[in-house]
Every structure is written in C-alpha cells, then in structure tokens.
C-alpha cells in the first residue's frame, strides 16, 4: 500500500483527491458524505455575498453515446447565508480533523471586504483559503471572478490584501479565459500566494436547440455564456498546469483542476507538476463513491511501479515539457501496420490519403487478401493513422535510428547565427 | 441390427480440442468498449442479484480505468470462486438479468467482464489477499468444493487456522470435477484452490471423512467443523437394466473427461440421456464432444418444465443434441453380452393435475411404448445425498438435506456448521456454485461472530 498523503503548501490531506469548489461542496452534509466516501479534501463552495441563482443552470455535451464529455454551467457562488456556511464548515472540520478543508472566497475588489471575510472564515478554523478569480459568468459582470482574474494587477493586489491578514495558506484559483496563464500566475505569486489552483471553467455555450432555436441551457427562452468543464477540458487544463509548473517565476505548489475523471487523469496532472488535484464534474456525474476506484487505481499503479509515495511522482514529466524550438528536428518515427492485428477498416488509408501524406497503400497480397502497407520513405510520422485506427496494436509508430545527430530549431538558428553574424532570427518559443 | 458399428475413442488431439474452453474471452478492445458502456448505477440491481453481492459497477469501472488488479480483487473479495462463476453462473437469471439496460439497449456482459478481470489475475500470478492475525482457533472443513473453499478462505482472513479434508485427489469440488471443461477449464478452479492454500489453509486431499478419519474425531480435535461435502453421484432411478454395460452416471461421465483418464468410448455412438436438468445438459454436450453420432435427451415433460436454463438449452441445440419431449424411459434392454442395445420408452401427456412443485404431472399414454436403439444410456436425474456421513455425526436432516439454523448456519450439533449443496433442498431453484460460495462465506462469518461473542463473554 503506497503512501497517498499529500502536503500542498502546508495543507495536509490523506490523499490527493479533493472536491473542487462547486455544487458537491455546497453544504456540510455533502462534504461530510464526501469525506466518508474517501475524498482527501474539499474546497467549500465559494463564499461571498449570497447571490440568486437561475433555474435551469447546467447543460452537458454528450459525445457519440457517452454522456457528459463536457459540462457547462451558469451557476454562481453560494446562495446560502455566510453564517450558515460557517457553522457547517466548523462542524465538518470538527468531525474530520485530518481531511483538508479549504474555503473558497470571492468578494468585491475592496481591501476591507477581503479582510473581513478572511478573518471571519479563519476564525472558525479552516486549513486554507482559495481565492476564486475564475468564475466566468454572472460574478464577472459585478467586477468579481474572472473579471478580476483577467487583470493581473487586480489579482496581485487582492492576493496581497488577503495575505495581510490570512493565517492559513492562500491558494489563488486562476481563470483559463486569458491568453497566457503564467502572467496571472506570476502576479498571484508576487501578491504572496502560497499556491495556485487551475483551471476554473472556460467560457462556453453548450449548444443551440435546432428545433426551438433556444440556447442550451436557457432560462425562460434566454441564455448567456456559461463555464465549461468535464473530460473535454482536460487537455487545456493540463497544458495550463504544465505551463505554470515549468515557469520558474511561478514556483509555488499547484492544485490541478479540469476534466479529471479517474486515477489516470490525476496521475497525469501530478506528473505535470500538480501536488494534488480537484474534481467537480466526475463527482457530479457519478456521485462521491467514484473516489474509491480512483484511490484503488492510484494505489495499485504506485505499488506496481514500486513507488512508495504519491509525492514522488509530482512534477516528474515537467522537464520533458519544453518549447517547440527545443524539439529535435532529426528525430523520426514512421507508422507500421501489423497485418495480423489489422481488421481492414481502411480508416488509416483514407485519413492519410485525403488529409495527410498519401503513404498508406491498399494492396492485395499473394493469398488474395487485402493488406494495408505504409511506404515508410514517404511517411512523415504525423501519428494520424494510429489515431484513427480502432484496434489496439494494429498501427505502431516506430522510432527510426537517427541518421543525423539531434538538432533543434534553436540549435539551427544559433548555428546559422554563428555562420552569419549579420543575419539573426528570433528564437521560437 | 445396426450393431456392427464400432464404438471408439477420439484421438487425444481431438479430445483436447473438443474439451478446450468453447467461448473465447473478451479482447482488450471489447472489454474496454463494454466496460465503458456500464452506467455505474447507484444502488445497482446487479449487485443485489449476485448471491455473493459483488460490487459489479465498481469492478467494471476498474476495468475501464486499466486497474485489472483492482477489478479482480473486488470480484474475488466477495466471491472466492469468482473466476469459475464468471463462466458457470446463469448470468441472465442473476446479474445480467437485473441490468437496467435490459430493454433499453442490451445488458452489460457482466460475466464476460468478470472473466476478463479474473483471467488477468490468473495470468499475473498475484496473491490478492492475506490471512488475518491468528486468533488461535482451529476449524476443520469437510469438502473442498465452492462452499468449503469459500468458508476456508474467509475463516483464514478472519485469523482462524483451517484444514480442509477433501476425499478426492484434488480440491475444487464440482468446479474441478463436475462441470464440463469446455465451459470451465480445470485450471481455473485449481487456481482458486491455490489462492485459498496461499492464505495458509491446509488441504488434506485424498482423505474421506467417515472412512479415513471419523467426523467425530474432527469434532473433538477442532473448535468448529464446517460440513460442505456437497452431494453425491446420480442415484438409481430403479429402471430395469441400469446395471448393463453402456449405462453411465452423468456426473461420473463428466468427471472422467476432466481427469484425462482414457475417456469413455462414445465415438460414433447413439446416446440417450435421461433427465433435462443442468447435469443432463452437461452430460449430453459432453457425449457430443466425445464423438457420439446422435445424442437424445429423454424427458417425460416438455421444454417448459425442464429445469435447465435457456442458455444451456440453446447451447445443447447448437451442439446438435436432440430432445425427446414427453418421453419416459421404461427399461434398458441389453444383448447377450450384457451390453445396452435399446431404451424402451413410453409417450407421455401432461395431466391437469399439478404436483407438489406446481408442475403438471405427466401420465403415460397407453400402448405408446416404443424401442429406441442406443449404444449408451446416461442417467442424469438428481444427485445422491451423503446420508451416511450426516447420520454418523447424528445431524438432523430431511431426506439427506442437513437442517441448519439460517442465522447461525449451525446444524443440530453445536460445533458443526454446514454450507453448500449439502443443505440445498429441493424446490429451492437450482443448486449453483455462486450460492454455495455465498453460504460458505456466511458460515465463516457466523463462526467468527460466535467466537467473538464467546471470547467477549469470557472477559
Ligand atoms: C454436472 C453439473 C453441472 C453443473 N453446472 C453448474 C453450472 O453451470 N452453474 C452453477 O452455478 N452450478 C452448476 N452445478 C451445481 C454446482 O456445481 C454445485 O451447486 C456446487 O458445486 C456446490 O458446491 P459444494 O461445495 O456445496 O459441493 P461440491 O462442489 O459437490 O463439493 C463437495 C466436495 O466435498 C467432497 N467430499 C464429499 N464427501 C466427502 C467426505 N466424506 N470427505 C471429504 N470430502 C468429501 C467432494 O469430493 C467435493 O470435492 C452443476 C452441477 C453438476 C453436477
Ligand atoms: C455547477 C458548477 C459550479 C461551480 N461553481 C464554482 C464556484 O462556486 N467556485 C469555484 O471556484 N469554481 C466553481 N466551479 C468550477 C469547478 O470548481 C472546477 O474548477 C471546474 O468545474 C473544473 O473541474 P472539473 O472538470 O472536474 O469539473 C463550478 C463548476 C460547476 C460545474
Ligand atoms: S438534480 Fe434533478 S431533482 Fe435534483 S435539483 Fe436538479 S433538477 Fe431537481
């Protein structure tokens, strides 16, 4: 049994699976049920001045028979009075002293507002605070959430105000609705953030009903943009986590969020630098019990690899995430089709023929059997055929021995620069 | 007469091929597609429908997330013979029958997914469970079938020191000896036996209780005894000619195909199987795979009353087994060498009267007797009871069915508990491996509770 405990900027938890600030962490009843089910921590549904929610709030994107590939919402922060939330947070922490209980906060960008809420929340005993600079709808129109999260100086200033009074670790939750996530991350760190968490939801419209012409979801015939999350956003979130993890000016622990549905996703985020993860959609889709399979899968994975603590995998892939300009231009892979495994759907052929480099031939072999074969000399190693192939192991991308020594674009530019000091180009990043 | 035909044995290669597992397992692709189709229901009806209560959605989610060890552990935790059950459970009556996708699309192939996960466990050679800290109590288990193995495994996990006494040279009960290899290869059952042994359970094979050691002795030597001896071979049905050469006991017939002894010579034979339950189907398909030219199941009622499951009936039909409904055997006729030549039968009709089991009573049609030419007759009506063994301990029983208190699983003897086919009474559906396994588990927990209570009394 591997050690699954984590420590995120001083916040300890029995395992890395935390519930993200969202409907699953709305009440004490829910968070306590979650802890009983095995969740290692929870970030309480964002507190602030209670709001009024709309009826009809969520929508999902189903993909080819699989439900909830993506999830969309127009819900705001908590709609319950602060006193009620504080009482339940207190009770929950008392019952579960070993679990991480972090409280998410969002108030107007005013110093005294932040001071007041931080003091009130910390007075009841919590393990940390998360500043929600991410909610992309509703709150943004009031100058909060993503509206302040998109302005790096506002993030820095508000973080600073919080840090003036906060006794517990402060996590700044970032919005992905921005061009370069590291800019905001760096400002959060300058403001004194002990950790960052990302991503919050991405601006989205789940769909349009082609018969009624209403938006999905709609509130009495009208819709507005919502926030997108769930499995579909994972690659976006993973990139943003990785970008922050490899930025030395960020340099604080990361809580990874966005589309994590199982233990494998969690491992990916942790390899890319997350010290722990937060999950919302998967819990909303399946209930709290989903954490059981996550814990078991993670544990068996670590045991299998002979890794004694989950903390040992954090960041292990970060150094492999680099700039395009540092990739070896002489590295080559080609597709190879295993005739035994191939089921002859011809999808690779048509993908390559129509949309890539026309190098998969449809042939008939000596026995009169149809076979697909790659002309390796023409294959550029784009991976497309292996992506569209429906069968495990039928198409393998094979590494070719290097004919020339490794050379990156940046190496090349430097070489050219040396040769011709007069003409220089910018490094590609 | 047509008896010049030579009845023989199939070549060893043909036998091996015929008795290899008939249904291939799922490929990884199929397992991934199927596991991702599972809805992961909450309070799922499949869990309730499984007699051992396997957390089915959970093990399927583990398959979907490439955690096969976790999947196998979830299965085997609830069901110590979960690999065998993946193959022999009547899943459409149990878990798959309860799947909410019935009607909506099609039920999840739970049995096949269970097999996929447990096959992984068998191949990986991993030990899934560990014994509990010793509580210094000793339990003897009589019989190493599904019930005995389950009881032993759970007792070992609870810290008991356990010895299984098994009459045959190998443990596993009917999983090892009685269910045809092309449905359940012996290696699967023997892996389950090994899993139990690896928890420190000692299995004394070749020791028949009542012959090699007395039950009384065991009761004296151990803190508790679990009686899990199952049932016996097929009883006589009192037909004239049962002693003739060419008349077989269905269970022994199957057993001989599993022991790799020179098999029963049925190549080219015409075979009549008397009965229409699970055992009869196994004997019939087994005869086909031994090379019989014609296999007829002789049953005095109709298809509607037969106790074999639909999937078994379908499988038998596919194998080429024929069915003679409303046909009752009257006597078996032999030649001067004492060799079977004919089965005399009579046509039946269902009467308006229902028997104690609610099924219509069949009555013979006068003058409809006829002779069926056969080379072999297989008797497959029920199983004998271990009355001698039961009475040697002085246990209360009802015609060989040991009577127990359901809550404590105790027999009329305070130190003796019982589980599996030995407590299985008629009119309670079908005897199943999965029920025997559950009863074994529950017996272990009952014994554990009993000693926990007595030890706390002592304090
Ligand atoms: C031909 C056939 C096909 C079947 N097919 C299916 C099926 O497809 N699906 C299904 O669910 N069920 C099936 N069953 C039923 C299933 O096999 C039984 O319900 C199950 O095996 C009962 O388990 P058990 O442990 O109680 O008894 P058994 O499996 O009979 O095991 C009892 C063990 O006790 C041993 N023993 C007996 N007497 C003594 C003694 N005096 N001393 C020491 N050891 C002793 C025996 O050798 C045996 O190993 C089938 C049964 C038969 C006969
Ligand atoms: C219905 C809903 C409400 C949410 N409310 C909040 C919130 O109040 N505060 C917050 O910081 N994030 C909120 N989020 C965002 C989640 O915490 C999380 O960042 C996002 O859903 C991505 O994770 P996921 O892909 O696991 O769902 C909400 C998400 C959903 C779906
Ligand atoms: S989940 Fe369904 S029942 Fe529950 S609040 Fe939402 S709409 Fe209502």
XYZ file of N, CA and C in Angstrom, chain B residues 177-359:
549
model
N -14.301 -31.169 -10.870
C -14.622 -32.497 -11.399
C -15.933 -32.611 -12.149
N -16.864 -31.712 -11.897
C -18.216 -31.983 -12.368
C -18.753 -31.112 -13.485
N -18.162 -29.951 -13.700
C -18.675 -29.072 -14.755
C -17.764 -29.215 -15.963
N -18.375 -29.467 -17.111
C -17.581 -29.822 -18.299
C -16.482 -28.805 -18.606
N -15.341 -29.326 -19.044
C -14.152 -28.489 -19.264
C -14.361 -27.420 -20.318
N -15.219 -27.704 -21.302
C -15.359 -26.685 -22.348
C -16.183 -25.503 -21.866
N -16.785 -25.618 -20.674
C -17.392 -24.435 -20.040
C -16.473 -23.904 -18.957
N -15.843 -24.814 -18.229
C -14.978 -24.405 -17.113
C -13.712 -25.253 -17.093
N -12.622 -24.711 -17.615
C -11.374 -25.481 -17.578
C -10.935 -25.732 -16.128
N -10.364 -26.898 -15.920
C -9.976 -27.263 -14.558
C -8.945 -26.288 -13.971
N -8.097 -25.733 -14.839
C -7.049 -24.829 -14.348
C -7.643 -23.636 -13.589
N -8.838 -23.205 -14.003
C -9.462 -22.043 -13.358
C -9.828 -22.399 -11.921
N -10.458 -23.549 -11.773
C -10.858 -23.986 -10.441
C -9.635 -24.234 -9.560
N -8.603 -24.824 -10.148
C -7.414 -25.130 -9.346
C -6.667 -23.859 -8.934
N -6.798 -22.793 -9.733
C -6.204 -21.511 -9.329
C -6.917 -20.993 -8.083
N -8.242 -21.166 -8.064
C -8.993 -20.708 -6.892
C -8.598 -21.512 -5.649
N -8.356 -22.801 -5.851
C -7.903 -23.646 -4.747
C -6.564 -23.119 -4.222
N -5.669 -22.813 -5.161
C -4.336 -22.339 -4.802
C -4.396 -21.012 -4.036
N -5.322 -20.128 -4.468
C -5.485 -18.847 -3.769
C -5.831 -19.072 -2.307
N -6.653 -20.086 -2.054
C -7.044 -20.389 -0.675
C -5.862 -20.983 0.085
N -5.147 -21.891 -0.580
C -3.981 -22.508 0.074
C -2.939 -21.457 0.464
N -2.802 -20.442 -0.404
C -1.783 -19.426 -0.142
C -2.096 -18.577 1.081
N -3.303 -18.712 1.615
C -3.641 -17.996 2.853
C -3.275 -18.859 4.061
N -2.596 -19.978 3.825
C -2.184 -20.843 4.918
C -3.190 -21.941 5.241
N -4.208 -22.081 4.398
C -5.189 -23.154 4.622
C -4.557 -24.463 4.166
N -4.615 -25.475 5.051
C -4.066 -26.769 4.669
C -5.167 -27.594 4.018
N -4.877 -28.177 2.862
C -5.880 -29.017 2.216
C -5.368 -30.451 2.205
N -6.035 -31.283 2.990
C -5.642 -32.706 3.012
C -6.477 -33.416 1.963
N -5.884 -33.658 0.804
C -6.634 -34.328 -0.257
C -6.524 -35.845 -0.087
N -7.453 -36.535 -0.693
C -7.460 -37.994 -0.610
C -7.854 -38.490 0.772
N -8.474 -37.631 1.550
C -8.921 -38.051 2.890
C -10.436 -37.981 2.938
N -11.066 -39.127 2.981
C -12.518 -39.155 3.003
C -12.994 -39.232 4.446
N -13.710 -38.238 4.853
C -14.215 -38.221 6.228
C -15.299 -39.293 6.351
N -15.196 -40.082 7.419
C -16.120 -41.207 7.563
C -15.446 -42.504 7.156
N -14.358 -42.403 6.405
C -13.602 -43.596 6.015
C -12.174 -43.492 6.555
N -11.483 -42.430 6.162
C -10.082 -42.281 6.574
C -9.936 -41.604 7.937
N -10.908 -40.816 8.270
C -10.925 -40.185 9.590
C -12.406 -40.009 9.928
N -12.728 -40.147 11.212
C -14.163 -40.055 11.535
C -14.550 -38.597 11.776
N -15.783 -38.292 11.481
C -16.285 -36.939 11.716
C -16.210 -36.622 13.209
N -16.478 -37.621 14.022
C -16.422 -37.440 15.483
C -15.045 -36.940 15.917
N -14.016 -37.568 15.308
C -12.640 -37.186 15.626
C -12.402 -35.710 15.324
N -12.886 -35.279 14.163
C -12.698 -33.881 13.773
C -13.400 -32.955 14.755
N -14.600 -33.359 15.158
C -15.364 -32.529 16.089
C -14.603 -32.383 17.404
N -13.924 -33.467 17.787
C -13.146 -33.429 19.019
C -11.895 -32.549 18.878
N -11.235 -32.684 17.724
C -9.939 -32.022 17.539
C -10.033 -30.536 17.215
N -11.159 -30.095 16.710
C -11.248 -28.705 16.230
C -12.274 -27.913 17.044
N -12.156 -26.588 16.974
C -13.109 -25.727 17.671
C -14.450 -25.696 16.954
N -14.411 -25.907 15.631
C -15.660 -25.971 14.865
C -15.409 -26.786 13.605
N -16.503 -27.324 13.065
C -16.401 -28.115 11.832
C -17.421 -27.565 10.834
N -16.957 -27.347 9.597
C -17.889 -26.929 8.544
C -18.130 -28.124 7.625
N -19.379 -28.528 7.525
C -19.714 -29.648 6.659
C -20.108 -29.081 5.290
N -19.270 -29.367 4.303
C -19.505 -28.815 2.953
C -19.215 -29.900 1.925
N -19.793 -31.058 2.164
C -19.462 -32.230 1.340
C -20.301 -32.322 0.071
N -21.163 -31.358 -0.157
C -21.937 -31.354 -1.402
C -22.923 -32.512 -1.486
N -23.130 -32.979 -2.704
C -23.989 -34.138 -2.919
C -23.151 -35.215 -3.579
N -23.773 -36.339 -3.849
C -23.022 -37.453 -4.430
C -23.297 -37.611 -5.906
N -23.087 -38.826 -6.383
C -23.328 -39.139 -7.799
C -24.824 -39.285 -8.050
N -25.174 -39.716 -9.260
C -26.580 -39.834 -9.641
C -27.182 -41.090 -9.000
N -28.330 -40.954 -8.379
C -28.935 -42.124 -7.739
C -29.598 -43.028 -8.776
N -29.852 -44.259 -8.372
C -30.584 -45.181 -9.244
C -32.009 -44.668 -9.399
N -32.572 -44.823 -10.614
C -33.977 -44.440 -10.744
C -34.853 -45.693 -10.825
N -34.207 -46.820 -10.547
C -34.959 -48.062 -10.448
C -35.412 -48.635 -11.781
N -34.694 -48.304 -12.854
C -35.046 -48.862 -14.165
C -34.444 -50.251 -14.290
N -35.151 -51.110 -14.929
C -34.603 -52.418 -15.238
C -33.463 -52.197 -16.246
N -32.316 -52.841 -15.989
C -31.210 -52.749 -16.948
C -30.182 -51.675 -16.627
N -30.334 -51.038 -15.470
C -29.368 -49.978 -15.110
C -27.945 -50.515 -14.955
N -27.842 -51.843 -14.714
C -26.515 -52.429 -14.456
C -25.791 -52.811 -15.748
N -26.456 -52.660 -16.879
C -25.858 -53.093 -18.149
C -24.623 -52.263 -18.515
N -23.732 -52.912 -19.303
C -22.568 -52.166 -19.793
C -23.072 -51.130 -20.802
N -22.573 -49.902 -20.673
C -23.067 -48.848 -21.557
C -24.042 -47.933 -20.855
N -24.312 -48.204 -19.583
C -25.149 -47.293 -18.799
C -24.211 -46.480 -17.905
N -24.322 -45.168 -17.988
C -23.399 -44.305 -17.248
C -24.123 -43.366 -16.297
N -23.385 -43.022 -15.266
C -23.813 -41.982 -14.329
C -23.303 -40.658 -14.941
N -24.187 -39.674 -15.128
C -23.827 -38.434 -15.824
C -22.635 -37.737 -15.170
N -22.643 -37.679 -13.849
C -21.574 -36.930 -13.170
C -20.237 -37.654 -13.312
N -20.289 -38.990 -13.216
C -19.045 -39.752 -13.404
C -18.547 -39.612 -14.837
N -19.493 -39.572 -15.768
C -19.112 -39.422 -17.175
C -18.333 -38.110 -17.367
N -18.898 -37.030 -16.842
C -18.222 -35.731 -16.967
C -16.883 -35.778 -16.238
N -16.902 -36.356 -15.047
C -15.683 -36.404 -14.231
C -14.548 -37.104 -14.976
N -14.893 -38.169 -15.674
C -13.839 -38.904 -16.384
C -13.268 -38.081 -17.525
N -14.065 -37.209 -18.105
C -13.496 -36.362 -19.167
C -12.582 -35.312 -18.567
N -12.794 -34.986 -17.287
C -11.971 -33.938 -16.677
C -10.689 -34.509 -16.089
N -10.652 -35.810 -15.859
C -9.481 -36.386 -15.207
C -8.436 -36.859 -16.207
N -8.693 -36.641 -17.485
C -7.778 -37.091 -18.528
C -7.489 -38.579 -18.436
N -8.379 -39.333 -17.833
C -8.244 -40.795 -17.889
C -8.638 -41.168 -19.311
N -8.284 -42.386 -19.740
C -8.794 -42.791 -21.043
C -10.310 -42.566 -21.024
N -10.786 -41.815 -21.939
C -12.168 -41.379 -21.857
C -13.146 -42.473 -22.233
N -14.373 -42.182 -21.923
C -15.435 -43.123 -22.234
C -15.583 -43.209 -23.753
N -15.658 -44.438 -24.250
C -15.727 -44.634 -25.698
C -17.137 -44.371 -26.199
N -17.326 -43.216 -26.837
C -18.653 -42.898 -27.377
C -18.584 -42.474 -28.837
N -17.368 -42.592 -29.427
C -17.219 -42.171 -30.821
C -18.150 -42.985 -31.709
N -19.041 -42.316 -32.395
C -19.968 -42.985 -33.309
C -21.198 -43.568 -32.627
N -21.320 -43.353 -31.311
C -22.415 -43.999 -30.572
C -23.717 -43.218 -30.640
N -24.827 -43.939 -30.431
C -26.126 -43.307 -30.216
C -26.345 -43.285 -28.707
N -26.586 -42.101 -28.184
C -26.650 -41.945 -26.724
C -28.007 -41.379 -26.315
N -28.603 -41.978 -25.293
C -29.816 -41.403 -24.706
C -29.464 -40.867 -23.329
N -29.829 -39.613 -23.071
C -29.583 -39.034 -21.757
C -30.923 -38.898 -21.051
N -31.037 -39.470 -19.881
C -32.314 -39.412 -19.171
C -32.283 -38.272 -18.158
N -33.143 -37.298 -18.359
C -33.177 -36.124 -17.486
C -33.133 -34.875 -18.342
N -33.390 -33.721 -17.732
C -33.346 -32.470 -18.502
C -32.921 -31.303 -17.635
N -32.101 -31.601 -16.644
C -31.571 -30.527 -15.792
C -30.186 -30.136 -16.281
N -29.489 -29.352 -15.464
C -28.163 -28.878 -15.842
C -27.210 -30.041 -16.052
N -27.290 -31.016 -15.166
C -26.381 -32.155 -15.261
C -26.628 -32.909 -16.554
N -27.901 -33.083 -16.906
C -28.250 -33.807 -18.120
C -27.695 -33.090 -19.348
N -27.807 -31.770 -19.354
C -27.288 -30.999 -20.488
C -25.779 -31.171 -20.588
N -25.107 -31.066 -19.440
C -23.650 -31.236 -19.456
C -23.283 -32.616 -19.984
N -24.016 -33.642 -19.533
C -23.707 -34.997 -19.975
C -23.969 -35.136 -21.474
N -25.010 -34.493 -21.963
C -25.358 -34.602 -23.374
C -24.309 -33.916 -24.259
N -23.933 -32.681 -23.889
C -22.944 -31.970 -24.705
C -21.586 -32.666 -24.607
N -21.322 -33.205 -23.442
C -20.088 -33.955 -23.234
C -20.056 -35.164 -24.176
N -21.191 -35.844 -24.311
C -21.274 -37.015 -25.185
C -21.016 -36.600 -26.629
N -21.586 -35.456 -27.015
C -21.360 -34.967 -28.377
C -19.864 -34.772 -28.599
N -19.223 -34.153 -27.619
C -17.797 -33.852 -27.780
C -16.907 -35.080 -27.628
N -17.493 -36.180 -27.101
C -16.751 -37.449 -27.081
C -16.922 -38.162 -28.421
N -17.687 -37.568 -29.316
C -17.797 -38.116 -30.665
C -19.074 -38.882 -30.955
N -20.044 -38.826 -30.030
C -21.283 -39.562 -30.254
C -21.942 -39.103 -31.561
N -22.558 -40.067 -32.255
C -23.170 -39.746 -33.541
C -24.509 -39.073 -33.316
N -25.195 -39.517 -32.277
C -26.521 -38.988 -32.008
C -26.719 -38.937 -30.493
N -27.156 -37.793 -30.014
C -27.428 -37.681 -28.583
C -28.854 -37.187 -28.403
N -29.653 -37.987 -27.690
C -31.060 -37.624 -27.476
C -31.300 -37.451 -25.992
N -31.946 -36.356 -25.627
C -32.331 -36.192 -24.233
C -33.759 -36.670 -24.093
N -33.918 -37.582 -23.156
C -35.229 -38.197 -22.966
C -35.854 -37.600 -21.712
N -36.988 -36.928 -21.893
C -37.576 -36.221 -20.765
C -39.085 -36.407 -20.788
N -39.643 -36.688 -19.625
C -41.056 -37.063 -19.616
C -41.993 -35.858 -19.639
N -41.442 -34.663 -19.502
C -42.301 -33.485 -19.602
C -41.930 -32.707 -20.851
N -42.236 -31.412 -20.879
C -41.939 -30.634 -22.083
C -40.836 -29.617 -21.793
N -40.486 -28.902 -22.808
C -39.456 -27.883 -22.694
C -39.764 -26.881 -21.591
N -41.026 -26.534 -21.447
C -41.411 -25.528 -20.460
C -41.095 -25.947 -19.035
N -41.133 -27.269 -18.798
C -40.916 -27.724 -17.417
C -39.457 -28.049 -17.134
N -38.652 -28.141 -18.188
C -37.273 -28.584 -17.910
C -36.541 -27.543 -17.065
N -35.657 -28.019 -16.209
C -35.027 -27.115 -15.245
C -33.738 -26.489 -15.776
N -33.220 -27.003 -16.892
C -32.003 -26.395 -17.451
C -32.324 -24.963 -17.877
N -31.303 -24.109 -17.846
C -31.501 -22.715 -18.238
C -31.619 -22.598 -19.752
N -32.206 -21.486 -20.185
C -32.356 -21.228 -21.619
C -31.017 -21.290 -22.353
N -29.991 -20.673 -21.740
C -28.711 -20.634 -22.437
C -28.137 -22.041 -22.574
N -28.440 -22.897 -21.588
C -27.947 -24.272 -21.668
C -28.672 -25.028 -22.769
N -29.970 -24.796 -22.839
C -30.794 -25.437 -23.864
C -30.314 -25.006 -25.251
N -30.088 -23.693 -25.387
C -29.609 -23.175 -26.669
C -28.258 -23.784 -27.034
N -27.387 -23.838 -26.035
C -26.050 -24.378 -26.275
C -26.163 -25.842 -26.717
N -27.011 -26.624 -26.017
C -27.174 -28.040 -26.345
C -27.693 -28.194 -27.772
N -28.651 -27.340 -28.145
C -29.192 -27.434 -29.504
C -28.108 -27.149 -30.542
N -27.311 -26.101 -30.241
C -26.216 -25.765 -31.157
C -25.234 -26.909 -31.308
N -25.051 -27.642 -30.204
C -24.099 -28.750 -30.236
C -24.684 -29.950 -30.985
N -25.959 -29.861 -31.331
C -26.589 -30.935 -32.082
C -27.345 -31.946 -31.222
N -27.564 -31.605 -29.976
C -28.323 -32.507 -29.099
C -29.794 -32.473 -29.510
N -30.421 -33.651 -29.552
C -31.850 -33.716 -29.890
C -32.660 -33.911 -28.612
N -33.919 -33.547 -28.687
C -34.757 -33.641 -27.493
C -35.986 -34.502 -27.755
N -36.204 -35.497 -26.925
C -37.436 -36.283 -26.997
C -38.301 -35.873 -25.815
N -39.211 -34.929 -26.089
C -40.090 -34.453 -25.019
C -41.187 -35.479 -24.750
N -41.818 -35.367 -23.604
C -42.945 -36.226 -23.238
C -42.634 -37.693 -23.519
N -41.428 -38.060 -23.135
C -40.986 -39.434 -23.340
C -40.397 -39.939 -22.030
N -40.940 -41.045 -21.514
C -40.420 -41.578 -20.264
C -39.757 -42.923 -20.529
N -38.559 -43.134 -19.925
C -37.902 -44.431 -20.087
C -38.632 -45.488 -19.268
N -38.763 -46.699 -19.820
C -39.396 -47.785 -19.046
C -38.376 -48.826 -18.615
N -37.514 -49.218 -19.551
C -36.440 -50.141 -19.173
C -35.312 -50.072 -20.184
N -34.143 -50.535 -19.737
C -32.989 -50.549 -20.628
C -32.786 -52.002 -21.051
N -32.617 -52.208 -22.344
C -32.528 -53.572 -22.858
C -31.102 -53.827 -23.333
N -30.571 -55.025 -22.997
C -29.215 -55.354 -23.416
C -29.167 -56.614 -24.245
N -27.993 -56.852 -24.854
C -27.836 -58.093 -25.630
C -27.281 -59.182 -24.725
N -26.937 -60.323 -25.332
C -26.498 -61.473 -24.533
C -25.176 -61.198 -23.825
N -24.417 -60.188 -24.326
C -23.157 -59.851 -23.650
C -23.351 -58.842 -22.513
N -24.585 -58.517 -22.240
C -24.850 -57.556 -21.172
C -24.569 -56.141 -21.619
N -24.671 -55.903 -22.916
C -24.358 -54.580 -23.469
C -25.664 -53.918 -23.916
N -25.801 -52.642 -23.616
C -27.029 -51.907 -23.944
C -27.316 -51.935 -25.445
N -28.554 -52.178 -25.822
C -28.931 -52.094 -27.246
C -30.103 -51.140 -27.460
N -31.032 -51.109 -26.499
C -32.224 -50.286 -26.678
C -32.670 -49.652 -25.372
N -33.393 -48.570 -25.549
C -34.095 -47.987 -24.406
C -35.575 -48.079 -24.742
N -36.315 -48.759 -23.857
C -37.756 -48.814 -24.105
C -38.381 -47.577 -23.471
N -39.209 -46.884 -24.266
C -39.819 -45.640 -23.786
C -41.326 -45.695 -23.945
N -41.968 -44.790 -23.274
C -43.406 -44.634 -23.448
C -43.706 -43.140 -23.620
N -44.655 -42.842 -24.497
C -45.054 -41.450 -24.702
C -45.898 -40.978 -23.527
N -45.755 -39.701 -23.211
C -46.483 -39.162 -22.056
C -47.371 -38.004 -22.497
N -48.313 -37.666 -21.614
C -49.024 -36.402 -21.823
C -49.157 -35.704 -20.477
N -49.254 -34.384 -20.489
C -49.369 -33.659 -19.223
C -50.814 -33.722 -18.763
N -50.995 -34.075 -17.494
C -52.356 -34.143 -16.968
C -52.764 -32.774 -16.431
N -53.999 -32.642 -16.022
C -54.483 -31.382 -15.452
C -53.989 -31.193 -14.029
N -53.564 -32.328 -13.435
C -53.175 -32.256 -12.022
C -51.749 -31.734 -11.873
N -51.567 -30.865 -10.897
C -50.228 -30.341 -10.624
C -49.639 -31.092 -9.442
N -48.341 -31.316 -9.490
C -47.648 -31.983 -8.391
C -47.314 -30.989 -7.289
N -46.578 -31.499 -6.282
C -46.235 -30.662 -5.131
C -45.415 -29.439 -5.572
N -44.632 -29.592 -6.635
C -43.798 -28.479 -7.094
C -44.551 -27.541 -8.035
N -45.851 -27.791 -8.220
C -46.642 -26.887 -9.054
C -46.621 -27.245 -10.534
N -45.763 -28.205 -10.904
C -45.696 -28.563 -12.320
C -46.724 -29.650 -12.631
